[in-house]
mmCIF file of C-alpha atoms and ligand atoms in Angstrom:
data_model
loop_
_atom_site.group_PDB
_atom_site.id
_atom_site.type_symbol
_atom_site.label_atom_id
_atom_site.label_comp_id
_atom_site.label_asym_id
_atom_site.label_seq_id
_atom_site.Cartn_x
_atom_site.Cartn_y
_atom_site.Cartn_z
ATOM 1 C CA MET A 14 5.840 -31.142 -10.194
ATOM 2 C CA GLN A 15 6.669 -27.888 -8.831
ATOM 3 C CA LYS A 16 4.689 -24.843 -8.676
ATOM 4 C CA ASN A 17 6.024 -21.433 -9.262
ATOM 5 C CA ILE A 18 5.418 -18.811 -6.650
ATOM 6 C CA LEU A 19 6.393 -14.975 -7.664
ATOM 7 C CA VAL A 20 7.249 -12.697 -4.520
ATOM 8 C CA LEU A 21 6.973 -8.957 -5.955
ATOM 9 C CA TYR A 22 8.216 -5.612 -3.928
ATOM 10 C CA TYR A 23 9.303 -2.651 -3.417
ATOM 11 C CA THR A 24 10.265 -1.058 0.528
ATOM 12 C CA GLN A 25 12.792 1.215 1.907
ATOM 13 C CA THR A 26 12.869 0.325 5.302
ATOM 14 C CA GLY A 27 12.256 -3.055 4.519
ATOM 15 C CA GLN A 28 9.241 -3.664 6.831
ATOM 16 C CA LEU A 29 7.561 -4.997 3.560
ATOM 17 C CA GLU A 30 10.199 -7.080 3.064
ATOM 18 C CA ASP A 31 9.726 -9.013 6.332
ATOM 19 C CA ILE A 32 5.691 -8.569 5.761
ATOM 20 C CA VAL A 33 6.210 -10.318 2.545
ATOM 21 C CA LYS A 34 8.548 -13.347 2.846
ATOM 22 C CA ASN A 35 6.855 -14.278 6.728
ATOM 23 C CA ILE A 36 3.997 -14.213 4.084
ATOM 24 C CA ALA A 37 6.260 -16.757 1.822
ATOM 25 C CA GLN A 38 7.366 -18.769 4.570
ATOM 26 C CA PRO A 39 4.785 -21.976 4.229
ATOM 27 C CA PHE A 40 5.742 -22.142 0.843
ATOM 28 C CA GLU A 41 9.017 -21.817 0.822
ATOM 29 C CA ASP A 42 8.351 -24.711 4.083
ATOM 30 C CA LYS A 43 8.198 -27.073 1.807
ATOM 31 C CA LYS A 44 10.734 -26.334 -1.611
ATOM 32 C CA ASP A 45 9.982 -29.780 -3.043
ATOM 33 C CA GLU A 46 6.673 -28.571 -3.847
ATOM 34 C CA TYR A 47 7.563 -24.512 -4.130
ATOM 35 C CA ASN A 48 9.333 -22.726 -6.274
ATOM 36 C CA VAL A 49 9.705 -19.708 -4.906
ATOM 37 C CA THR A 50 11.176 -15.957 -6.490
ATOM 38 C CA TYR A 51 11.857 -12.515 -5.007
ATOM 39 C CA TYR A 52 11.422 -9.701 -7.019
ATOM 40 C CA SER A 53 12.379 -6.571 -5.432
ATOM 41 C CA ILE A 54 12.070 -3.819 -8.316
ATOM 42 C CA LYS A 55 14.968 -1.480 -8.271
ATOM 43 C CA LEU A 56 14.605 2.001 -9.093
ATOM 44 C CA LYS A 57 17.650 3.572 -12.073
ATOM 45 C CA GLU A 58 17.626 5.934 -9.092
ATOM 46 C CA ASP A 59 16.109 4.918 -6.418
ATOM 47 C CA PHE A 60 14.557 7.436 -3.586
ATOM 48 C CA PRO A 61 16.647 8.294 0.099
ATOM 49 C CA PHE A 62 15.626 6.563 3.089
ATOM 50 C CA PRO A 63 16.109 7.946 5.299
ATOM 51 C CA TRP A 64 14.139 10.659 3.199
ATOM 52 C CA PRO A 65 16.089 14.431 3.306
ATOM 53 C CA GLY A 66 12.257 16.800 4.869
ATOM 54 C CA ASP A 67 12.948 18.549 1.394
ATOM 55 C CA VAL A 68 12.791 15.544 -0.415
ATOM 56 C CA PHE A 69 9.160 13.955 1.233
ATOM 57 C CA PHE A 70 7.403 16.726 0.273
ATOM 58 C CA ASN A 71 8.835 17.735 -3.170
ATOM 59 C CA THR A 72 7.878 13.218 -4.256
ATOM 60 C CA PHE A 73 3.895 14.109 -3.658
ATOM 61 C CA PRO A 74 2.690 15.900 -7.018
ATOM 62 C CA GLU A 75 4.652 12.486 -9.138
ATOM 63 C CA SER A 76 3.313 10.532 -6.255
ATOM 64 C CA TYR A 77 -0.863 11.409 -6.554
ATOM 65 C CA LEU A 78 -0.060 11.579 -10.171
ATOM 66 C CA GLN A 79 1.365 8.523 -10.564
ATOM 67 C CA ILE A 80 4.037 10.053 -12.713
ATOM 68 C CA PRO A 81 6.772 7.154 -12.776
ATOM 69 C CA SER A 82 10.320 6.616 -12.699
ATOM 70 C CA GLU A 83 12.567 4.388 -15.112
ATOM 71 C CA ILE A 84 12.808 0.547 -13.106
ATOM 72 C CA LEU A 85 15.328 -1.924 -14.020
ATOM 73 C CA PRO A 86 14.737 -4.988 -15.305
ATOM 74 C CA PRO A 87 13.451 -7.215 -13.901
ATOM 75 C CA PRO A 88 15.709 -10.673 -13.270
ATOM 76 C CA GLU A 89 15.839 -12.847 -16.375
ATOM 77 C CA GLU A 90 14.192 -15.638 -13.909
ATOM 78 C CA VAL A 91 10.817 -13.705 -13.118
ATOM 79 C CA LEU A 92 10.658 -12.676 -16.946
ATOM 80 C CA ASN A 93 10.961 -16.673 -18.132
ATOM 81 C CA LYS A 94 8.996 -18.287 -15.577
ATOM 82 C CA LYS A 95 5.363 -17.919 -15.650
ATOM 83 C CA PHE A 96 4.177 -17.505 -12.482
ATOM 84 C CA ASP A 97 1.065 -20.000 -10.703
ATOM 85 C CA LEU A 98 1.124 -17.058 -7.740
ATOM 86 C CA ILE A 99 1.905 -13.352 -7.329
ATOM 87 C CA ILE A 100 2.333 -12.446 -3.847
ATOM 88 C CA PHE A 101 2.484 -8.492 -4.492
ATOM 89 C CA GLY A 102 3.651 -6.283 -1.816
ATOM 90 C CA TYR A 103 3.445 -2.500 -2.187
ATOM 91 C CA GLN A 104 3.500 0.564 0.026
ATOM 92 C CA VAL A 105 1.282 3.312 -0.260
ATOM 93 C CA TRP A 106 2.820 6.906 -0.635
ATOM 94 C CA TYR A 107 0.087 10.053 -1.095
ATOM 95 C CA LEU A 108 -3.114 7.601 -0.583
ATOM 96 C CA THR A 109 -1.801 6.624 -3.896
ATOM 97 C CA PRO A 110 0.035 2.886 -4.190
ATOM 98 C CA SER A 111 4.370 3.979 -4.063
ATOM 99 C CA ILE A 112 6.437 5.294 -7.691
ATOM 100 C CA PRO A 113 8.343 2.335 -7.772
ATOM 101 C CA ILE A 114 5.055 0.310 -7.749
ATOM 102 C CA ILE A 115 3.124 2.880 -10.036
ATOM 103 C CA SER A 116 6.584 2.560 -11.871
ATOM 104 C CA PHE A 117 7.087 -1.328 -12.123
ATOM 105 C CA LEU A 118 2.664 -1.542 -13.277
ATOM 106 C CA LYS A 119 3.786 1.089 -15.676
ATOM 107 C CA SER A 120 6.448 -0.577 -17.212
ATOM 108 C CA GLY A 121 5.116 -2.754 -19.973
ATOM 109 C CA TYR A 122 7.127 -5.842 -17.787
ATOM 110 C CA ALA A 123 4.600 -5.709 -15.196
ATOM 111 C CA GLU A 124 1.705 -7.047 -18.200
ATOM 112 C CA ASP A 125 3.415 -10.406 -19.761
ATOM 113 C CA ILE A 126 4.062 -11.414 -15.373
ATOM 114 C CA LEU A 127 0.989 -10.428 -14.086
ATOM 115 C CA ARG A 128 -1.422 -12.000 -16.958
ATOM 116 C CA ASP A 129 -3.596 -14.818 -16.118
ATOM 117 C CA THR A 130 -2.042 -14.402 -13.134
ATOM 118 C CA PRO A 131 -4.109 -15.208 -9.598
ATOM 119 C CA VAL A 132 -2.182 -12.520 -6.879
ATOM 120 C CA VAL A 133 -3.099 -12.019 -3.492
ATOM 121 C CA THR A 134 -2.120 -8.246 -3.195
ATOM 122 C CA VAL A 135 -0.349 -7.275 0.404
ATOM 123 C CA SER A 136 0.387 -3.436 1.889
ATOM 124 C CA GLY A 137 2.213 -2.007 4.530
ATOM 125 C CA THR A 138 1.687 1.072 4.940
ATOM 126 C CA ARG A 139 0.603 3.684 8.191
ATOM 127 C CA ASN A 140 -3.572 3.557 7.889
ATOM 128 C CA MET A 141 -4.911 4.653 5.086
ATOM 129 C CA TRP A 142 -4.335 2.481 2.201
ATOM 130 C CA MET A 143 -8.466 1.631 0.990
ATOM 131 C CA LEU A 144 -8.379 3.843 -1.878
ATOM 132 C CA SER A 145 -4.621 3.287 -2.905
ATOM 133 C CA GLN A 146 -6.156 -0.145 -2.680
ATOM 134 C CA GLU A 147 -8.978 0.812 -5.489
ATOM 135 C CA LYS A 148 -6.245 2.555 -7.723
ATOM 136 C CA LEU A 149 -4.941 -0.620 -8.294
ATOM 137 C CA LYS A 150 -7.773 -2.722 -9.071
ATOM 138 C CA VAL A 151 -7.678 -1.096 -11.429
ATOM 139 C CA TYR A 152 -3.895 -1.525 -12.835
ATOM 140 C CA LEU A 153 -5.044 -5.325 -11.934
ATOM 141 C CA LYS A 154 -7.938 -5.947 -14.129
ATOM 142 C CA ASN A 155 -6.296 -3.674 -17.148
ATOM 143 C CA LEU A 156 -3.142 -5.475 -17.134
ATOM 144 C CA ASN A 157 -5.459 -8.749 -17.220
ATOM 145 C CA ALA A 158 -4.299 -9.922 -13.535
ATOM 146 C CA LYS A 159 -6.621 -12.270 -11.389
ATOM 147 C CA LEU A 160 -6.591 -11.006 -7.613
ATOM 148 C CA VAL A 161 -7.847 -12.963 -5.373
ATOM 149 C CA GLY A 162 -7.080 -12.512 -2.282
ATOM 150 C CA ASN A 163 -6.462 -8.845 -0.068
ATOM 151 C CA ILE A 164 -3.942 -8.237 3.000
ATOM 152 C CA ALA A 165 -3.686 -4.700 4.485
ATOM 153 C CA LEU A 166 -1.580 -4.615 7.535
ATOM 154 C CA VAL A 167 -0.913 -1.161 8.897
ATOM 155 C CA ASP A 168 -0.119 0.673 12.078
ATOM 156 C CA ARG A 169 -2.836 -0.209 14.607
ATOM 157 C CA HIS A 170 -2.180 3.427 17.199
ATOM 158 C CA ASP A 171 -4.983 5.950 16.916
ATOM 159 C CA ASN A 172 -4.006 8.096 13.442
ATOM 160 C CA TYR A 173 -2.387 11.259 15.380
ATOM 161 C CA THR A 174 0.514 8.478 16.908
ATOM 162 C CA SER A 175 0.777 7.150 13.804
ATOM 163 C CA VAL A 176 2.196 10.308 12.665
ATOM 164 C CA LEU A 177 3.577 11.673 14.656
ATOM 165 C CA THR A 178 5.859 7.960 14.910
ATOM 166 C CA ILE A 179 6.424 7.571 10.937
ATOM 167 C CA LEU A 180 7.361 11.504 10.860
ATOM 168 C CA ARG A 181 9.891 10.163 13.001
ATOM 169 C CA TRP A 182 11.774 6.946 11.456
ATOM 170 C CA LEU A 183 11.163 8.028 7.931
ATOM 171 C CA THR A 184 13.082 11.421 8.031
ATOM 172 C CA THR A 185 15.387 9.789 10.986
ATOM 173 C CA GLY A 186 15.311 6.056 10.292
ATOM 174 C CA LYS A 187 14.255 5.985 14.229
ATOM 175 C CA LYS A 188 11.750 3.359 14.405
ATOM 176 C CA GLU A 189 12.000 2.344 18.015
ATOM 177 C CA LYS A 190 9.654 3.988 21.136
ATOM 178 C CA SER A 191 11.012 6.665 22.352
ATOM 179 C CA GLY A 192 9.833 9.278 25.250
ATOM 180 C CA ILE A 193 6.235 9.280 25.016
ATOM 181 C CA LEU A 194 5.851 7.709 21.130
ATOM 182 C CA PRO A 195 5.607 4.079 20.948
ATOM 183 C CA ALA A 196 8.267 2.298 18.140
ATOM 184 C CA ALA A 197 6.645 3.319 14.239
ATOM 185 C CA GLY A 198 4.837 1.414 11.969
ATOM 186 C CA ILE A 199 3.704 -1.560 11.617
ATOM 187 C CA SER A 200 4.471 -3.586 15.157
ATOM 188 C CA ASP A 201 6.433 -6.293 15.592
ATOM 189 C CA GLU A 202 4.463 -9.279 16.400
ATOM 190 C CA GLU A 203 1.602 -8.465 13.281
ATOM 191 C CA ILE A 204 4.844 -9.122 11.512
ATOM 192 C CA ALA A 205 5.569 -11.706 12.530
ATOM 193 C CA GLY A 206 2.297 -13.488 12.562
ATOM 194 C CA ALA A 207 2.529 -12.929 9.068
ATOM 195 C CA GLY A 208 2.790 -16.303 8.258
ATOM 196 C CA LYS A 209 -0.843 -16.896 9.302
ATOM 197 C CA TYR A 210 -1.873 -15.701 5.638
ATOM 198 C CA GLY A 211 0.319 -17.062 4.190
ATOM 199 C CA MET A 212 -1.263 -20.979 5.686
ATOM 200 C CA ILE A 213 -4.158 -19.785 4.328
ATOM 201 C CA ILE A 214 -3.749 -18.788 0.636
ATOM 202 C CA LYS A 215 -1.664 -21.995 0.252
ATOM 203 C CA LYS A 216 -4.539 -23.514 1.846
ATOM 204 C CA HIS A 217 -6.574 -22.223 -1.392
ATOM 205 C CA PHE A 218 -3.466 -21.761 -3.755
ATOM 206 C CA ASP A 219 -3.271 -26.425 -3.305
ATOM 207 C CA ASN A 220 -7.372 -25.840 -3.714
ATOM 208 C CA ASN A 221 -7.171 -24.282 -6.582
ATOM 209 C CA HIS A 222 -9.788 -21.819 -5.233
ATOM 210 C CA TYR A 223 -9.831 -18.948 -4.473
ATOM 211 C CA ASP A 224 -13.645 -17.770 -4.329
ATOM 212 C CA ASN A 225 -13.675 -18.450 0.043
ATOM 213 C CA LEU A 226 -10.260 -16.713 0.399
ATOM 214 C CA GLN A 227 -10.714 -13.090 1.443
ATOM 215 C CA PRO A 228 -13.467 -14.037 3.471
ATOM 216 C CA GLU A 229 -11.446 -15.916 5.460
ATOM 217 C CA LEU A 230 -8.039 -13.207 5.410
ATOM 218 C CA VAL A 231 -10.946 -10.838 6.609
ATOM 219 C CA LYS A 232 -12.354 -13.155 9.711
ATOM 220 C CA ASN A 233 -8.217 -13.906 10.705
ATOM 221 C CA GLY A 234 -8.478 -10.045 10.371
ATOM 222 C CA ALA A 235 -6.074 -9.139 7.137
ATOM 223 C CA VAL A 236 -8.323 -6.046 6.461
ATOM 224 C CA GLU A 237 -9.233 -3.560 9.278
ATOM 225 C CA ILE A 238 -11.668 -0.384 7.917
ATOM 226 C CA ARG A 239 -11.831 3.016 10.004
ATOM 227 C CA PRO A 240 -14.911 4.422 8.643
ATOM 228 C CA PHE A 241 -13.518 7.790 9.763
ATOM 229 C CA LEU A 242 -10.064 7.106 7.983
ATOM 230 C CA VAL A 243 -12.458 6.501 4.382
ATOM 231 C CA ARG A 244 -13.425 9.505 4.687
ATOM 232 C CA VAL A 245 -10.144 11.320 5.128
ATOM 233 C CA GLU A 246 -9.210 9.494 2.548
ATOM 234 C CA LYS A 247 -11.853 10.716 0.077
ATOM 235 C CA VAL A 248 -11.367 13.981 0.867
ATOM 236 C CA GLY A 249 -8.186 13.876 1.354
ATOM 237 C CA ASN A 250 -7.819 12.439 -2.354
ATOM 238 C CA LYS A 251 -9.789 15.119 -3.929
ATOM 239 C CA ILE A 252 -8.039 18.858 -2.686
ATOM 240 C CA PHE A 253 -4.439 16.415 -2.664
ATOM 241 C CA THR A 254 -5.697 16.366 -7.239
ATOM 242 C CA VAL A 255 -6.297 20.444 -6.615
ATOM 243 C CA TRP A 256 -2.923 20.998 -5.109
ATOM 244 C CA SER A 257 -1.100 18.310 -7.228
ATOM 245 C CA ASN A 258 -2.009 19.491 -10.585
ATOM 246 C CA LEU A 259 -1.011 23.555 -9.251
ATOM 247 C CA ILE A 260 2.398 22.131 -8.437
ATOM 248 C CA ILE A 261 2.755 20.222 -11.576
ATOM 249 C CA LYS A 262 1.836 22.863 -13.841
ATOM 250 C CA LYS A 263 3.472 25.920 -12.273
ATOM 251 C CA LYS A 264 6.817 24.744 -12.344
ATOM 252 C CA GLU A 265 8.989 28.510 -11.104
ATOM 253 C CA LYS A 266 6.776 27.575 -7.987
ATOM 254 C CA ARG A 267 7.343 25.337 -7.006
ATOM 255 C CA PRO A 268 9.631 25.729 -4.349
ATOM 256 C CA LEU A 269 6.879 28.037 -2.529
ATOM 257 C CA LEU A 270 4.391 26.021 -3.239
ATOM 258 C CA ILE A 271 5.759 22.442 -2.152
ATOM 259 C CA LYS A 272 6.261 24.841 1.126
ATOM 260 C CA PHE A 273 2.586 25.897 0.706
ATOM 261 C CA PHE A 274 1.157 22.579 0.577
ATOM 262 C CA LYS A 275 3.406 21.333 3.120
ATOM 263 C CA VAL A 276 2.092 22.988 6.464
ATOM 264 C CA TYR A 277 -1.585 23.000 4.691
ATOM 265 C CA LEU A 278 -0.617 18.738 5.099
ATOM 266 C CA MET A 279 0.282 19.241 8.792
ATOM 267 C CA ALA A 280 -3.085 21.665 8.742
ATOM 268 C CA ALA A 281 -5.497 19.536 7.093
ATOM 269 C CA ILE A 282 -3.581 16.513 9.519
ATOM 270 C CA TRP A 283 -3.828 18.291 13.211
ATOM 271 C CA ILE A 284 -6.817 21.130 11.920
ATOM 272 C CA ILE A 285 -8.795 20.065 9.740
ATOM 273 C CA SER A 286 -9.079 15.860 9.899
ATOM 274 C CA PRO A 287 -10.217 16.342 14.667
ATOM 275 C CA ILE A 288 -13.335 18.553 12.746
ATOM 276 C CA VAL A 289 -14.591 16.129 9.996
ATOM 277 C CA LEU A 290 -13.822 13.437 12.715
ATOM 278 C CA VAL A 291 -17.181 15.703 14.648
ATOM 279 C CA PHE A 292 -19.040 15.595 11.777
ATOM 280 C CA HIS A 293 -18.033 11.629 11.396
ATOM 281 C CA ILE A 294 -19.721 10.712 14.980
ATOM 282 C CA LEU A 295 -22.273 13.310 14.479
ATOM 283 C CA LEU A 296 -23.932 11.816 11.419
ATOM 284 C CA ALA A 297 -22.816 7.862 12.611
ATOM 285 C CA PRO A 298 -26.339 7.517 13.413
ATOM 286 C CA VAL A 299 -27.931 8.380 10.112
ATOM 287 C CA LEU A 300 -25.300 6.931 8.042
ATOM 288 C CA ARG A 301 -24.909 3.752 9.998
ATOM 289 C CA SER A 302 -26.134 1.616 6.876
ATOM 290 C CA LYS A 303 -23.771 2.885 4.004
ATOM 291 C CA ARG A 304 -21.293 2.679 6.120
ATOM 292 C CA LEU A 305 -21.614 -0.966 6.383
ATOM 293 C CA LYS A 306 -21.521 -1.591 3.054
ATOM 294 C CA GLN A 307 -18.503 0.815 2.133
ATOM 295 C CA LYS A 308 -16.762 -1.778 4.493
ATOM 296 C CA LYS A 309 -17.450 -4.790 3.294
ATOM 297 C CA TYR A 310 -17.021 -2.756 -0.412
ATOM 298 C CA LEU A 311 -13.408 -2.026 1.211
ATOM 299 C CA GLN A 312 -13.181 -5.433 2.851
ATOM 300 C CA GLY A 313 -13.525 -7.211 0.076
ATOM 301 C CA ILE A 314 -12.011 -7.434 -3.973
ATOM 302 C CA ASN A 315 -14.013 -6.938 -5.940
ATOM 303 C CA LEU A 316 -14.210 -3.486 -8.182
ATOM 304 C CA LYS A 317 -16.831 -1.469 -8.109
HETATM 305 C C1 LIG B 11 6.781 9.861 0.594
HETATM 306 C C2 LIG B 11 6.191 8.956 1.838
HETATM 307 C C3 LIG B 11 4.297 9.096 1.798
HETATM 308 C C4 LIG B 11 3.591 7.998 3.230
HETATM 309 N N1 LIG B 11 1.924 8.146 1.948
HETATM 310 C C5 LIG B 11 1.297 7.053 3.237
HETATM 311 C C6 LIG B 11 0.207 7.848 3.248
HETATM 312 O O1 LIG B 11 -0.842 7.934 2.061
HETATM 313 N N2 LIG B 11 -0.691 6.912 4.084
HETATM 314 C C7 LIG B 11 -0.122 5.572 3.960
HETATM 315 O O2 LIG B 11 -0.926 4.487 4.763
HETATM 316 N N3 LIG B 11 0.804 5.533 4.695
HETATM 317 C C8 LIG B 11 2.028 5.949 3.975
HETATM 318 N N4 LIG B 11 3.428 6.124 4.126
HETATM 319 C C9 LIG B 11 3.536 5.106 4.570
HETATM 320 C C10 LIG B 11 4.383 3.223 3.719
HETATM 321 O O3 LIG B 11 3.097 3.044 3.028
HETATM 322 C C11 LIG B 11 5.355 2.919 4.516
HETATM 323 O O4 LIG B 11 4.275 1.690 5.641
HETATM 324 C C12 LIG B 11 6.399 3.345 4.479
HETATM 325 O O5 LIG B 11 7.215 3.888 4.350
HETATM 326 C C13 LIG B 11 7.505 1.723 4.902
HETATM 327 O O6 LIG B 11 7.880 1.972 4.254
HETATM 328 P P1 LIG B 11 8.577 -0.027 3.597
HETATM 329 O O7 LIG B 11 7.077 -0.201 2.855
HETATM 330 O O8 LIG B 11 9.412 1.137 1.936
HETATM 331 O O9 LIG B 11 9.685 -0.527 3.928
HETATM 332 C C14 LIG B 11 4.220 7.322 2.943
HETATM 333 C C15 LIG B 11 5.286 6.658 3.385
HETATM 334 C C16 LIG B 11 5.942 7.457 1.978
HETATM 335 C C17 LIG B 11 7.688 7.293 2.096
#
């Protein structure tokens, strides 16, 4: 009997769609054994791409506070089937799973689709996905899904280069290399090579045994942890909590506060984070074993 695989995702640029499709390819290659269904989450009112700058920053409070929008119902073929495996593609907006993903998870459709089903999460982000994955782990647990693997693809350029290229890409649509800046996003080679993770998933799926899936994915480069970025994310979450609540509460001052937030965010990236980096390096000898433990945990799929 054919096994049913669901590939669910949202994408604005097409990057995540390319990634999840490549991961699903080994299953597609054996159409007699596997039936692959694709479900691209659709919002009733989608976000624009490329993003007008003010809309990009105005999305921050709802993104960070995980306030959902309305999604269109998933197609019948998704609602009426029981899946044997789900490949769950998501991206991060403001250190949090994106609004379309949160909207799906909070929609009421998610539990029926995810319940008691093995899930492999696949993120395609700039580079700060680690604490979003922790937030997603909680949703999956509450929805009774079984997280069995995680793949986190990122832009491997340094943190500053990728800020510049992603802002250019998201606000103008221009992804290609230009001037001294490289192309934005996850490299073409890595996207094209994502099929190797699909092969690994398929092997464990066929054996119906997932205990060694995540260690094997990690061994093959599926999850890189940069300890400095974890530190930035921890600080970022604290500060975002304050900003997002302030902006939501002071409704009448929202346009002005969003402008301040934008200035603050740029200062945080270009001024505060290099200072944090200096302390991060200075503290390396003292915190080595703690950071190693943290890295091992974040590469895994368990929830603390
Ligand atoms: C509003 C917004 C906020 C984002 N915030 C983050 C972030 O906090 N961390 C990160 O690694 N990437 C961030 N990204 C990049 C996305 O995770 C994603 O890689 C990129 O938008 C590609 O789009 P797609 O997956 O919809 O095609 C952000 C993107 C948008 C549009």
